[in-house]
Coordinates of C-alpha atoms in Angstrom, one line a residue:
X9 CA 0.0 0.0 0.0
X10 CA 1.4 3.4 -0.9
X11 CA 0.3 6.2 1.4
X12 CA -0.7 9.4 -0.3
X13 CA -0.9 13.0 0.7
X14 CA -4.6 13.7 1.2
X15 CA -5.9 17.0 -0.3
X16 CA -6.7 19.9 2.1
X17 CA -10.5 20.0 2.8
X18 CA -10.5 23.7 1.6
X19 CA -8.6 26.0 -0.7
X20 CA -5.1 27.1 0.4
X21 CA -6.4 30.7 1.0
X22 CA -9.6 29.7 2.7
X23 CA -8.3 30.3 6.3
X24 CA -7.1 33.8 5.6
X25 CA -6.5 36.2 7.3
X26 CA -5.9 33.8 10.2
X27 CA -3.6 31.3 8.4
X28 CA -2.1 32.4 5.2
X29 CA -2.0 30.5 1.9
X30 CA 1.8 30.8 2.1
X31 CA 1.7 28.9 5.5
X32 CA -0.6 26.2 4.1
X33 CA 1.4 25.9 1.0
X34 CA 4.6 25.1 3.0
X35 CA 2.8 23.2 5.8
X36 CA 0.7 20.9 3.6
X37 CA 2.7 20.9 0.4
X38 CA 6.2 20.5 1.9
X39 CA 6.0 19.3 5.5
X40 CA 3.0 17.0 5.3
X41 CA 4.2 15.7 1.9
X42 CA 7.7 15.0 3.4
X43 CA 6.2 12.7 6.1
X44 CA 4.2 10.8 3.4
X45 CA 7.3 10.4 1.2
X46 CA 9.5 9.3 4.2
X47 CA 6.9 6.8 5.4
X48 CA 6.6 5.2 1.9
X49 CA 10.4 4.9 1.7
X50 CA 10.7 3.4 5.2
X51 CA 7.9 0.9 4.5
X52 CA 9.4 -0.5 1.3
X53 CA 9.8 -4.3 1.7
X54 CA 8.7 -3.9 5.4
X55 CA 6.3 -6.4 7.0
X56 CA 3.9 -3.4 7.5
X57 CA 4.1 -2.3 3.9
X58 CA 0.4 -3.3 3.3
X59 CA -0.9 -2.2 6.6
X60 CA -3.3 0.8 7.0
X61 CA -1.9 4.0 8.5
X62 CA -3.6 3.3 11.8
X63 CA -2.1 -0.2 12.0
X64 CA 1.3 1.1 11.2
X65 CA 1.0 3.6 14.0
X66 CA -0.2 1.1 16.6
X67 CA 2.3 -1.6 15.6
X68 CA 5.3 0.8 15.7
X69 CA 4.3 2.9 18.8
X70 CA 6.8 2.5 21.6
X71 CA 9.2 0.3 19.6
X72 CA 12.7 1.8 19.5
X73 CA 13.6 0.0 16.3
X74 CA 10.6 1.5 14.6
X75 CA 10.9 5.1 15.8
X76 CA 11.3 6.5 12.2
X77 CA 8.3 4.6 11.0
X78 CA 6.2 5.7 14.0
X79 CA 7.2 9.4 13.7
X80 CA 6.4 9.7 10.0
X81 CA 3.2 7.6 10.1
X82 CA 1.9 9.5 13.2
X83 CA 2.8 12.9 11.6
X84 CA 0.9 11.9 8.4
X85 CA -2.2 11.1 10.6
X86 CA -1.8 14.1 12.9
X87 CA -1.7 16.6 10.0
X88 CA -4.6 15.1 8.2
X89 CA -6.6 15.3 11.4
X90 CA -5.5 18.9 12.1
X91 CA -6.6 20.1 8.6
X92 CA -10.1 18.8 9.4
X93 CA -10.2 20.5 12.8
X94 CA -10.3 23.9 11.0
X95 CA -12.7 25.5 8.6
X96 CA -13.3 29.0 7.0
X97 CA -15.4 31.1 9.4
X98 CA -14.8 28.5 12.2
X99 CA -14.6 29.0 15.9
X100 CA -17.4 30.4 17.9
X101 CA -19.6 28.2 20.1
X102 CA -20.1 24.4 19.5
X103 CA -23.6 22.9 19.4
X104 CA -25.6 22.9 22.6
X105 CA -25.0 19.2 23.2
X106 CA -21.2 19.5 22.7
X107 CA -21.2 22.7 24.9
X108 CA -22.9 20.7 27.6
X109 CA -20.3 17.9 27.4
X110 CA -17.5 20.5 27.6
X111 CA -19.2 22.2 30.6
X112 CA -19.5 18.8 32.3
X113 CA -15.9 18.0 31.8
X114 CA -14.3 21.4 32.4
X115 CA -16.8 23.5 34.3
X116 CA -17.6 25.9 31.5
X117 CA -16.8 26.5 27.8
X118 CA -14.5 29.4 28.8
X119 CA -12.6 27.1 31.2
X120 CA -12.2 24.5 28.3
X121 CA -10.7 27.2 26.1
X122 CA -8.4 28.4 28.9
X123 CA -7.1 24.8 29.6
X124 CA -6.7 24.0 25.9
X125 CA -4.8 27.2 25.3
X126 CA -2.6 26.5 28.4
X127 CA -1.7 23.0 27.1
X128 CA -0.9 24.5 23.6
X129 CA 1.3 27.3 24.9
X130 CA 3.1 25.2 27.5
X131 CA 4.0 22.2 25.2
X132 CA 7.8 22.6 25.3
X133 CA 9.3 22.5 21.8
X134 CA 7.3 20.8 19.1
X135 CA 4.1 18.9 19.6
X136 CA 0.3 19.0 19.7
X137 CA -2.5 19.9 22.1
X138 CA -5.6 17.7 22.0
X139 CA -9.1 17.4 23.2
X140 CA -9.7 13.6 23.6
X141 CA -12.2 11.1 24.9
X142 CA -10.5 8.5 27.1
X143 CA -11.5 4.8 27.2
X144 CA -14.4 5.6 29.6
X145 CA -15.6 8.4 27.3
X146 CA -14.5 11.2 29.6
X147 CA -13.3 14.4 27.8
X148 CA -9.8 15.5 28.7
X149 CA -7.0 17.7 27.4
X150 CA -3.8 16.1 26.4
X151 CA -0.5 17.5 25.1
X152 CA 2.0 15.3 23.2
X153 CA 5.5 15.9 22.1
X154 CA 6.8 15.6 18.5
X155 CA 4.7 13.0 16.6
X156 CA 3.0 11.4 19.6
X157 CA -0.8 11.1 19.4
X158 CA -3.8 10.0 21.4
X159 CA -4.4 6.6 19.8
X160 CA -1.0 5.5 21.2
X161 CA -2.5 6.2 24.7
X162 CA -6.0 4.5 24.3
X163 CA -7.7 7.8 23.7
X164 CA -9.9 9.0 20.8
X165 CA -8.8 12.4 19.3
X166 CA -11.6 15.0 19.0
X167 CA -9.6 18.2 18.3
X168 CA -6.0 19.1 17.8
X169 CA -3.9 22.3 17.5
X170 CA -0.5 21.9 15.9
X171 CA 2.1 23.8 17.9
X172 CA 5.2 22.8 15.8
X173 CA 6.7 26.1 14.8
X174 CA 6.1 25.5 11.1
X175 CA 2.4 25.6 11.8
X176 CA 2.4 29.3 12.7
X177 CA 5.8 30.9 12.3
X178 CA 5.3 32.5 8.9
X179 CA 2.1 34.3 10.2
X180 CA 2.8 34.7 13.9
X181 CA 6.6 34.5 14.3
X182 CA 7.2 33.6 18.0
X183 CA 3.7 34.6 19.1
X184 CA 2.3 31.1 19.8
X185 CA -0.3 32.4 22.2
X186 CA -1.8 34.6 19.5
X187 CA -1.9 31.7 17.1
X188 CA -3.7 29.5 19.6
X189 CA -6.2 32.3 20.5
X190 CA -6.9 32.7 16.8
X191 CA -7.3 28.9 16.4
X192 CA -9.9 28.9 19.2
X193 CA -11.8 32.0 18.2
X194 CA -11.8 31.8 14.4
X195 CA -10.7 28.4 13.1
X196 CA -12.1 25.4 15.0
X197 CA -14.5 23.2 13.0
X198 CA -16.9 22.2 15.7
X199 CA -18.9 20.0 13.4
X200 CA -15.9 17.9 12.8
X201 CA -15.2 17.6 16.5
X202 CA -18.7 16.5 17.1
X203 CA -18.5 13.9 14.3
X204 CA -15.4 12.4 16.1
X205 CA -17.3 12.2 19.3
X206 CA -20.2 10.3 17.6

């Protein structure tokens, strides 16, 4: 099985002015593509050559000899998921039912935003902030370093914010908090989050 770069779910300029076409051009067309290319090269003649992306991730997670495969496979998955977490004219409030679930888990929608931003901003170096459902269905915020992702920790990903510098540096330079604020207020695709919960 050859893994392919999935297309963006919108045009490259669709998230402007919050994320520029220039950023998406590099982030999707160069970074995401490089993970796909590397993964295909690493899987040539490998026992996992015909496995699905999720199987590759789960079979390679935590295995020192398969770190390169895990990192590239997880980054292919993470980026594909991240693109769907955003939409033009996103942000705002989720549906009443999802808002109720967030209030139950975090106390209020505002508190969820605060905790999600805190996780995003305090992730040291490269990584991801996530809203996840754990194995009992409880909503939690998780942060992971580098390529690590919720499925390697028995959690279901609902939402992610990419805090690797290449996700925001062309538009925000070193202002990660501003990027995360913008993500929360103007970019989140709540319909997608809800579809993951279902």
